[in-house]
Short mmCIF file of C-alpha atoms in Angstrom, two decimals:
data_model
loop_
_atom_site.label_atom_id
_atom_site.label_comp_id
_atom_site.label_asym_id
_atom_site.label_seq_id
_atom_site.Cartn_x
_atom_site.Cartn_y
_atom_site.Cartn_z
CA MET A 1 108.36 -125.87 -138.52
CA ASP A 2 105.05 -124.91 -138.94
CA ILE A 3 103.68 -121.53 -137.38
CA PHE A 4 101.55 -123.89 -134.97
CA SER A 5 104.82 -125.57 -133.56
CA ILE A 6 106.72 -122.45 -133.32
CA ILE A 7 104.26 -121.10 -131.12
CA LEU A 8 104.04 -124.26 -128.75
CA TRP A 9 108.08 -124.90 -128.90
CA PRO A 10 108.55 -123.10 -125.04
CA LEU A 11 105.57 -124.04 -123.79
CA LYS A 12 106.53 -127.62 -124.77
CA TRP A 13 109.87 -126.74 -123.39
CA VAL A 14 108.44 -125.85 -120.24
CA VAL A 15 105.97 -129.04 -119.86
CA GLU A 16 109.07 -130.99 -119.78
CA LEU A 17 111.54 -129.32 -117.93
CA LEU A 18 108.48 -129.45 -115.26
CA LEU A 19 107.97 -133.26 -116.06
CA VAL A 20 111.63 -134.01 -116.12
CA GLY A 21 111.94 -132.20 -112.87
CA TRP A 22 109.39 -133.84 -110.92
CA HIS A 23 110.36 -137.01 -112.15
CA TRP A 24 113.83 -136.33 -110.85
CA LEU A 25 112.37 -135.09 -108.00
CA LEU A 26 110.29 -138.53 -107.29
CA SER A 27 113.24 -140.91 -108.66
CA ALA A 28 115.35 -139.26 -105.94
CA ALA A 29 112.62 -140.01 -103.28
CA GLY A 30 113.20 -143.38 -103.80
CA MET A 31 110.96 -144.36 -106.65
CA ASP A 32 111.98 -146.59 -109.47
CA PRO A 33 112.12 -144.05 -112.31
CA ALA A 34 110.66 -146.21 -115.20
CA SER A 35 107.44 -147.10 -113.20
CA GLY A 36 104.06 -145.90 -114.29
CA LEU A 37 103.32 -144.39 -110.98
CA THR A 38 105.77 -142.21 -110.96
CA TRP A 39 105.52 -140.59 -114.41
CA VAL A 40 101.78 -140.44 -113.66
CA LEU A 41 102.93 -138.65 -110.70
CA SER A 42 104.93 -136.38 -112.66
CA ILE A 43 101.65 -135.22 -114.70
CA VAL A 44 99.77 -134.50 -111.15
CA GLY A 45 103.25 -132.55 -110.18
CA LEU A 46 102.87 -130.43 -113.59
CA VAL A 47 99.13 -129.90 -113.10
CA ILE A 48 100.14 -128.71 -109.47
CA VAL A 49 102.24 -125.99 -110.87
CA VAL A 50 100.20 -125.08 -113.52
CA ARG A 51 97.14 -124.61 -111.33
CA ALA A 52 98.98 -122.84 -108.52
CA ALA A 53 100.44 -120.12 -111.03
CA LEU A 54 96.93 -119.79 -111.86
CA ILE A 55 95.77 -118.93 -108.40
CA PRO A 56 96.31 -115.32 -108.76
CA LEU A 57 94.14 -114.89 -111.91
CA PHE A 58 91.46 -116.96 -110.48
CA VAL A 59 91.39 -114.58 -106.50
CA LYS A 60 91.44 -111.67 -109.01
CA GLN A 61 88.48 -112.78 -110.63
CA ILE A 62 86.44 -113.62 -107.81
CA LYS A 63 87.06 -110.20 -106.37
CA ASN A 64 86.17 -108.71 -109.44
CA GLN A 65 82.61 -110.81 -109.46
CA ARG A 66 82.02 -109.75 -105.89
CA ARG A 67 81.78 -106.37 -106.51
CA MET A 68 78.97 -107.15 -108.94
CA MET A 69 76.93 -106.21 -105.82
CA GLU A 70 77.53 -102.67 -106.33
CA VAL A 71 76.05 -102.09 -110.02
CA ALA A 72 73.30 -105.05 -109.59
CA PRO A 73 70.58 -102.27 -109.85
CA ARG A 74 71.85 -101.01 -113.05
CA LEU A 75 72.12 -104.60 -114.36
CA LYS A 76 68.81 -105.05 -113.49
CA LYS A 77 67.35 -101.91 -115.08
CA VAL A 78 68.96 -103.31 -118.31
CA GLN A 79 67.81 -106.51 -118.34
CA ASP A 80 64.13 -105.23 -117.57
CA LYS A 81 64.49 -103.19 -120.85
CA TYR A 82 65.28 -106.02 -122.74
CA ARG A 83 63.06 -108.68 -120.94
CA GLY A 84 61.33 -111.15 -123.45
CA LYS A 85 63.24 -109.70 -126.45
CA ARG A 86 64.68 -112.68 -127.49
CA ASP A 87 66.00 -112.33 -130.97
CA GLN A 88 69.64 -111.84 -131.65
CA LEU A 89 69.48 -108.06 -132.06
CA SER A 90 68.31 -107.27 -128.57
CA GLN A 91 70.63 -109.63 -127.43
CA GLU A 92 73.80 -108.09 -128.64
CA ALA A 93 72.52 -104.56 -127.83
CA MET A 94 71.89 -105.78 -124.34
CA ARG A 95 75.41 -107.70 -123.45
CA ARG A 96 76.62 -104.59 -125.22
CA GLU A 97 74.95 -102.31 -122.55
CA THR A 98 76.10 -104.56 -119.47
CA MET A 99 79.45 -104.23 -121.10
CA ALA A 100 79.71 -100.82 -121.00
CA ILE A 101 78.08 -100.72 -117.43
CA TYR A 102 80.72 -102.83 -116.20
CA SER A 103 83.54 -100.73 -117.90
CA GLU A 104 82.34 -97.52 -116.57
CA THR A 105 82.06 -98.93 -113.10
CA GLY A 106 85.04 -100.81 -112.98
CA THR A 107 83.16 -103.93 -111.49
CA ASN A 108 84.08 -106.54 -114.59
CA PRO A 109 82.79 -109.66 -113.43
CA MET A 110 84.44 -111.45 -116.04
CA ALA A 111 87.05 -114.04 -115.89
CA SER A 112 88.86 -113.34 -118.89
CA CYS A 113 90.49 -115.50 -121.49
CA LEU A 114 93.64 -115.78 -120.07
CA PRO A 115 93.42 -118.66 -117.68
CA LEU A 116 91.80 -120.75 -120.93
CA LEU A 117 94.84 -119.27 -123.11
CA VAL A 118 97.57 -120.64 -120.74
CA GLN A 119 96.02 -123.98 -120.08
CA MET A 120 95.12 -124.87 -123.82
CA PRO A 121 98.21 -124.60 -125.18
CA ILE A 122 100.14 -126.82 -122.25
CA PHE A 123 97.62 -129.63 -122.83
CA PHE A 124 98.29 -129.58 -126.49
CA SER A 125 101.64 -129.41 -125.18
CA LEU A 126 101.41 -132.65 -123.31
CA PHE A 127 99.71 -134.42 -126.27
CA GLN A 128 102.69 -133.72 -128.51
CA VAL A 129 105.27 -134.51 -125.86
CA LEU A 130 103.63 -137.91 -125.27
CA ASN A 131 102.83 -138.53 -128.44
CA ALA A 132 106.53 -137.40 -129.88
CA ALA A 133 107.59 -139.78 -126.42
CA GLN A 134 105.43 -142.78 -127.65
CA ALA A 135 107.72 -142.94 -130.80
CA GLY A 136 110.78 -142.89 -128.35
CA LYS A 137 111.55 -139.58 -130.14
CA ALA A 138 113.41 -136.46 -128.03
CA GLY A 139 111.68 -133.44 -126.92
CA VAL A 140 112.52 -130.52 -127.85
CA GLY A 141 114.42 -129.74 -124.48
CA PRO A 142 114.86 -131.19 -121.20
CA LEU A 143 112.88 -134.50 -122.18
CA ASN A 144 115.87 -136.77 -124.20
CA SER A 145 115.47 -139.65 -126.32
CA GLN A 146 115.84 -142.20 -123.39
CA LEU A 147 113.52 -140.86 -121.34
CA ALA A 148 111.44 -139.79 -123.69
CA GLU A 149 111.15 -143.85 -124.70
CA GLN A 150 110.91 -144.45 -120.42
CA PHE A 151 108.03 -142.06 -120.38
CA GLY A 152 106.22 -143.36 -123.28
CA ASN A 153 106.55 -146.93 -122.21
CA ALA A 154 106.21 -146.66 -118.65
CA ALA A 155 103.33 -148.51 -117.60
CA LEU A 156 100.38 -148.99 -114.79
CA PHE A 157 98.41 -151.68 -113.11
CA GLY A 158 101.23 -154.12 -113.45
CA GLY A 159 103.04 -152.92 -116.58
CA PHE A 160 100.12 -153.67 -119.01
CA ALA A 161 98.69 -150.02 -119.61
CA PRO A 162 101.72 -147.63 -120.95
CA LEU A 163 100.80 -144.01 -121.03
CA HIS A 164 101.23 -143.42 -124.48
CA THR A 165 98.21 -145.94 -125.46
CA SER A 166 94.90 -144.87 -126.08
CA PHE A 167 91.36 -146.93 -126.32
CA GLN A 168 91.60 -146.44 -130.52
CA LYS A 169 95.34 -147.42 -130.35
CA ALA A 170 94.34 -150.72 -128.16
CA MET A 171 91.68 -151.76 -130.01
CA GLU A 172 93.55 -151.11 -133.27
CA ALA A 173 96.51 -153.83 -131.91
CA THR A 174 96.44 -156.88 -133.36
CA PRO A 175 95.17 -159.06 -131.24
CA PRO A 176 93.07 -156.13 -129.50
CA GLN A 177 94.50 -155.54 -125.81
CA VAL A 178 91.16 -155.54 -123.61
CA GLY A 179 92.81 -154.89 -120.46
CA VAL A 180 94.25 -151.44 -121.88
CA MET A 181 90.71 -151.06 -123.29
CA ILE A 182 89.18 -151.30 -120.09
CA VAL A 183 91.42 -148.73 -118.24
CA ALA A 184 91.54 -146.19 -121.31
CA ALA A 185 87.65 -146.60 -121.08
CA VAL A 186 87.37 -146.15 -117.14
CA MET A 187 89.61 -143.14 -117.24
CA VAL A 188 87.34 -141.67 -120.25
CA VAL A 189 84.38 -142.27 -118.23
CA LEU A 190 86.13 -140.39 -114.89
CA MET A 191 87.77 -137.51 -116.97
CA THR A 192 84.00 -137.02 -118.45
CA ALA A 193 82.24 -137.18 -114.76
CA SER A 194 84.59 -135.11 -113.32
CA GLN A 195 84.46 -132.55 -115.89
CA PHE A 196 80.43 -132.79 -116.16
CA ILE A 197 80.32 -132.27 -112.03
CA THR A 198 82.49 -129.58 -112.14
CA GLN A 199 80.26 -127.54 -114.36
CA LEU A 200 77.03 -128.85 -112.84
CA GLN A 201 78.48 -127.51 -109.45
CA ILE A 202 79.06 -124.11 -111.10
CA MET A 203 75.78 -123.69 -113.12
CA SER A 204 73.23 -125.17 -110.27
CA LYS A 205 74.62 -123.25 -107.44
CA ASN A 206 76.98 -120.59 -108.14
CA MET A 207 75.29 -118.61 -110.77
CA SER A 208 73.68 -115.24 -109.73
CA GLU A 209 69.97 -114.66 -111.18
CA GLU A 210 70.90 -112.48 -113.51
CA ALA A 211 73.44 -114.88 -115.39
CA LYS A 212 70.90 -117.53 -115.10
CA ALA A 213 68.31 -114.99 -117.34
CA SER A 214 70.80 -114.70 -119.96
CA PRO A 215 70.33 -116.45 -123.15
CA MET A 216 73.95 -117.90 -122.78
CA PHE A 217 73.29 -119.69 -119.84
CA LYS A 218 69.91 -121.63 -121.83
CA GLN A 219 73.16 -122.24 -124.17
CA GLN A 220 75.45 -123.65 -121.56
CA ARG A 221 72.92 -125.89 -119.97
CA ILE A 222 72.11 -127.85 -123.49
CA MET A 223 75.99 -127.98 -123.62
CA LEU A 224 76.42 -129.35 -120.36
CA TYR A 225 74.47 -132.48 -121.33
CA ILE A 226 75.83 -132.41 -125.49
CA LEU A 227 79.59 -132.12 -124.03
CA PRO A 228 79.93 -135.40 -122.43
CA PHE A 229 79.25 -137.45 -125.18
CA ILE A 230 81.47 -135.07 -127.03
CA PHE A 231 84.36 -136.13 -124.45
CA LEU A 232 83.29 -139.68 -124.56
CA PHE A 233 83.53 -140.05 -128.38
CA SER A 234 87.15 -138.00 -128.48
CA GLY A 235 88.43 -139.32 -125.41
CA PHE A 236 88.94 -142.66 -127.16
CA ALA A 237 91.91 -141.16 -129.13
CA PHE A 238 93.45 -139.73 -126.15
CA PRO A 239 96.81 -141.22 -124.58
CA LEU A 240 96.22 -142.02 -121.09
CA GLY A 241 98.78 -139.40 -119.98
CA VAL A 242 96.98 -136.74 -121.27
CA MET A 243 93.75 -138.42 -119.70
CA PHE A 244 95.78 -138.42 -116.31
CA TYR A 245 96.61 -134.82 -117.15
CA TRP A 246 92.89 -133.97 -117.58
CA LEU A 247 91.55 -136.32 -114.55
CA THR A 248 94.09 -134.03 -112.34
CA SER A 249 93.01 -130.96 -113.13
CA ASN A 250 89.75 -131.44 -112.95
CA ILE A 251 89.60 -132.42 -109.96
CA TRP A 252 91.55 -129.36 -108.95
CA THR A 253 88.94 -127.39 -110.41
CA MET A 254 86.30 -129.28 -108.20
CA VAL A 255 88.01 -128.60 -105.62
CA GLN A 256 88.76 -125.02 -106.04
CA GLN A 257 84.82 -124.01 -107.21
CA PHE A 258 83.95 -126.60 -103.95
CA ILE A 259 85.81 -123.95 -101.70
CA VAL A 260 85.21 -120.84 -103.51
CA ILE A 261 81.15 -122.09 -103.44
CA ARG A 262 81.42 -122.35 -100.11
CA ASN A 263 82.78 -119.51 -99.07
CA MET A 264 83.12 -117.13 -100.98
CA PRO A 265 80.18 -117.30 -103.53
CA THR A 266 78.81 -115.32 -106.31
CA PRO A 267 76.17 -112.68 -104.70
CA GLY A 268 72.93 -113.51 -105.58
CA SER A 269 73.48 -117.08 -106.31
CA GLU A 270 71.88 -120.35 -104.25
CA ALA A 271 75.06 -120.43 -102.79
CA ALA A 272 75.15 -117.33 -101.65
CA LYS A 273 72.25 -117.53 -99.96
CA LYS A 274 72.95 -121.09 -98.51
CA ARG A 275 75.76 -119.50 -97.19
CA GLU A 276 73.97 -116.74 -95.45
CA GLU A 277 71.76 -118.98 -93.87
CA ARG A 278 74.49 -120.92 -92.25
CA LEU A 279 75.90 -117.99 -91.09
CA ALA A 280 72.52 -117.10 -89.52
CA ARG A 281 72.03 -120.34 -87.85
CA LYS A 282 75.22 -120.22 -86.19
CA GLY A 283 74.93 -117.09 -84.76
CA LYS A 284 77.82 -115.11 -86.13
CA LEU A 285 80.41 -115.45 -88.61
CA VAL A 286 83.47 -117.68 -88.12
CA VAL A 287 86.91 -116.15 -87.60
CA ASP A 288 88.85 -117.76 -90.54
CA GLU A 289 86.53 -116.69 -93.05
CA GLY A 290 87.41 -113.76 -94.93
CA THR A 291 88.47 -110.16 -93.86
CA ALA A 292 87.32 -108.09 -90.89
CA GLN A 293 85.29 -106.18 -94.04
CA GLU A 294 84.03 -109.07 -95.05
CA THR A 295 82.64 -109.81 -91.39
CA VAL A 296 80.84 -106.17 -91.24
CA VAL A 297 78.86 -107.00 -94.36
CA VAL A 298 77.97 -110.58 -93.65
CA VAL A 299 76.47 -109.07 -89.79
CA GLU A 300 74.64 -106.34 -91.29
CA LYS A 301 72.99 -109.21 -93.98
CA GLN A 302 71.86 -110.98 -90.67
CA GLN A 303 70.06 -108.11 -89.05
CA ARG A 304 68.02 -107.25 -91.44
CA GLN A 305 66.78 -111.14 -92.59
CA GLN A 306 63.65 -110.93 -91.65
CA PRO A 307 61.02 -113.84 -92.00
CA MET A 308 59.84 -113.79 -95.63
CA SER A 309 57.62 -116.09 -97.17
CA LYS A 310 59.05 -117.54 -100.14
CA SER A 311 57.25 -116.12 -102.86
CA ARG A 312 58.05 -112.54 -101.35
CA ALA A 313 61.42 -113.70 -101.12
CA LYS A 314 61.12 -114.60 -104.73
CA LYS A 315 59.63 -111.05 -105.62
CA SER A 316 62.27 -109.03 -103.48
CA GLY A 317 65.02 -110.78 -105.75
CA THR A 318 69.07 -109.87 -105.23
CA LYS A 319 69.09 -106.91 -102.86
CA PRO A 320 72.49 -104.80 -103.50
CA ASN A 321 74.15 -104.30 -100.55
CA SER A 322 73.19 -100.81 -99.00
CA GLY A 323 76.55 -99.83 -96.75
CA GLY A 324 79.29 -98.44 -98.64
CA ASN A 325 81.23 -100.83 -96.56
CA SER A 326 80.35 -103.49 -99.36
CA SER A 327 83.23 -102.10 -101.79
CA GLU A 328 86.26 -104.25 -101.64
CA ARG A 329 89.57 -102.42 -101.47
CA LYS A 330 91.03 -101.36 -104.87
CA MET R 1 89.65 -116.81 -158.42
CA SER R 2 88.00 -115.18 -155.64
CA THR R 3 87.14 -118.61 -154.00
CA LEU R 4 90.69 -119.34 -154.24
CA LEU R 5 92.13 -116.33 -152.72
CA LEU R 6 89.30 -116.50 -149.63
CA LEU R 7 90.33 -120.33 -148.94
CA PRO R 8 92.35 -119.93 -146.08
CA ARG R 9 90.08 -117.02 -144.58
CA ASN R 10 87.37 -119.34 -144.71
CA ALA R 11 89.23 -122.09 -143.56
CA VAL R 12 90.19 -120.09 -140.42
CA VAL R 13 86.57 -119.25 -140.35
CA ALA R 14 85.03 -122.86 -140.13
CA PHE R 15 87.67 -123.30 -137.48
CA LEU R 16 86.58 -120.54 -135.11
CA VAL R 17 82.81 -121.38 -135.74
CA ALA R 18 83.49 -125.21 -134.51
CA TYR R 19 85.38 -123.57 -132.00
CA ARG R 20 82.66 -120.98 -130.69
CA ARG R 21 79.86 -123.69 -131.04
CA ILE R 22 81.90 -126.70 -129.17
CA ILE R 23 84.50 -125.59 -127.10
CA SER R 24 83.37 -122.04 -126.03
CA PRO R 25 80.38 -123.22 -124.07
CA LEU R 26 82.43 -125.02 -121.72
CA TYR R 27 83.88 -122.19 -120.21
CA GLY R 28 80.58 -119.93 -120.60
CA ASP R 29 80.57 -116.11 -120.60
CA VAL R 30 84.59 -116.00 -119.55
CA CYS R 31 85.56 -112.73 -121.59
CA ARG R 32 85.93 -109.33 -120.06
CA TYR R 33 85.18 -107.63 -123.58
CA HIS R 34 82.36 -107.32 -126.01
CA PRO R 35 82.47 -108.57 -128.87
CA SER R 36 84.38 -111.92 -127.10
CA CYS R 37 87.67 -112.69 -127.80
CA SER R 38 86.25 -115.68 -130.18
CA ALA R 39 83.61 -113.33 -131.72
CA TYR R 40 86.43 -110.61 -132.15
CA ALA R 41 88.68 -113.23 -133.70
CA LEU R 42 86.03 -114.59 -136.36
CA GLN R 43 84.86 -110.78 -137.03
CA SER R 44 88.69 -109.62 -138.03
CA VAL R 45 89.77 -112.49 -140.15
CA GLN R 46 86.35 -112.22 -141.98
CA LEU R 47 86.87 -108.76 -142.07
CA HIS R 48 90.90 -108.49 -142.52
CA GLY R 49 91.85 -111.90 -143.59
CA VAL R 50 93.92 -114.05 -141.87
CA LEU R 51 97.27 -112.40 -141.51
CA VAL R 52 96.16 -109.10 -140.42
CA GLY R 53 92.93 -110.61 -138.42
CA SER R 54 95.17 -112.99 -136.40
CA TRP R 55 97.51 -109.69 -135.51
CA TRP R 56 94.77 -107.76 -134.25
CA THR R 57 93.06 -111.01 -132.84
CA ALA R 58 96.70 -112.09 -130.71
CA ARG R 59 96.46 -108.17 -129.60
CA ARG R 60 93.17 -108.84 -128.07
CA LEU R 61 93.79 -111.93 -126.55
CA LEU R 62 96.62 -110.53 -124.71
CA ARG R 63 94.64 -107.60 -123.64
CA CYS R 64 91.82 -110.12 -121.83
CA HIS R 65 93.13 -110.72 -118.68
CA PRO R 66 91.48 -110.52 -115.08
CA TRP R 67 93.41 -106.86 -114.57
CA ALA R 68 91.99 -105.65 -117.32
CA THR R 69 89.05 -103.19 -117.43
CA GLY R 70 87.52 -104.79 -120.28
CA GLY R 71 84.51 -103.40 -122.05
CA ILE R 72 83.39 -102.89 -125.48
CA ASP R 73 85.76 -103.04 -128.01
CA ASP R 74 85.06 -103.68 -131.66
CA VAL R 75 86.83 -104.95 -134.34
CA ARG R 76 88.33 -102.12 -136.44
CA PRO R 77 85.92 -101.55 -139.66
CA ARG R 78 86.64 -101.96 -143.30
CA ARG R 79 86.06 -99.38 -145.06
CA ARG R 80 85.69 -101.01 -148.34
CA PHE R 81 84.95 -104.42 -148.09
CA ARG R 82 84.68 -106.14 -151.45
CA TYR R 83 82.96 -109.29 -150.07
CA LEU R 84 79.59 -110.90 -148.91
CA ILE R 85 79.60 -112.56 -145.28
CA THR R 86 77.05 -115.21 -145.34
CA PRO R 87 74.74 -115.94 -141.98
CA ALA R 88 76.75 -119.13 -141.35
CA GLY R 89 79.77 -116.71 -141.63
CA PHE R 90 81.95 -117.52 -144.73
CA VAL R 91 83.51 -115.17 -146.71
CA VAL R 92 81.98 -115.00 -150.23
CA ALA R 93 82.85 -112.60 -153.38
CA GLY R 94 80.20 -110.16 -153.63
CA HIS R 95 78.22 -109.16 -156.53
CA GLN R 96 76.80 -105.41 -155.08
CA LYS R 97 79.34 -102.80 -155.15
CA GLY R 98 82.61 -103.60 -156.64
#
């Protein structure tokens, strides 16, 4: 065993346990244990468990983000200092100073690397579990050889698209399995599209002006358009089962983002402005949104809103919340 | 000889550089530290080699969670670094000082 598989071993075990657990549950509910749908739903179940477990991390991040308003003036000062300086050293110094402000004031808005760190190995584990299952090999834990074989061979759409196949394998088969190729291609496109839309949503609506001014944003924009192509190509090697995991995960992210963008947007972002407008139009805050503290903030903002020309609005930029009530509980 | 010795280090460097180019931008700026976790990993492997560098990286990754304060967290400098780092990030034998 190489070091990589030693690290992945416990994760594979958990992935298998969740898969087999959901499969058992669905079978007990009367679904055909060998059908593709049962196994796909087991994968969906796996996504639900993983993403639900990550919700606390996400909530914490949102809370962190909302405290950004408190340090906005200081951040703006740093940005003004480095305005127009595009060389690497200035940029590095700017990031350094920004980070120092965050840690000094305890208002770090970054998500941290943990969610990524958790999800990536799960993705790899599923990939390996599926690859092993395709060969009918037993997994490292709850997925015994019988179940593994069933999983790999479980097929969708009337039995012609087994979960272990990829576009590549269908193409290399003799004769080429055109039907499977079409299914796989559709999956790749769906997966890429959902990834792209989610990313576009975040970048166009839920980023503050400060974040948009950073050089990282430019790089991110370029990647936004390059990545779909990378996915299109690499997706051809992914087994269908892995793509179902990815697609479900993307859909979860999309919905989560939609809720966040609508109800808890990043302060200073376009989505935040939209939300204020929406609330102003209604005249008052809807009860179900947020805590009482939030109500105070929004009402206050509403009172301050005066007719403003577009150019003036632009000039004034993001305003910090004046009231002390804007701070979240610590 | 030193090229051979530096091979594992440079292999990991190549992987990290590729990761930072291709996968990192997908998630944007998420790290709560400066330098970011992947930059930290790259630097620590460049300076300390695969084994020691991985150790520091693993510890940093465990530190990077939403409850951490974050902030500036540089790689431990190497007092006597015998090699040179090319602009691309690879570590090569240096001729300047022994």
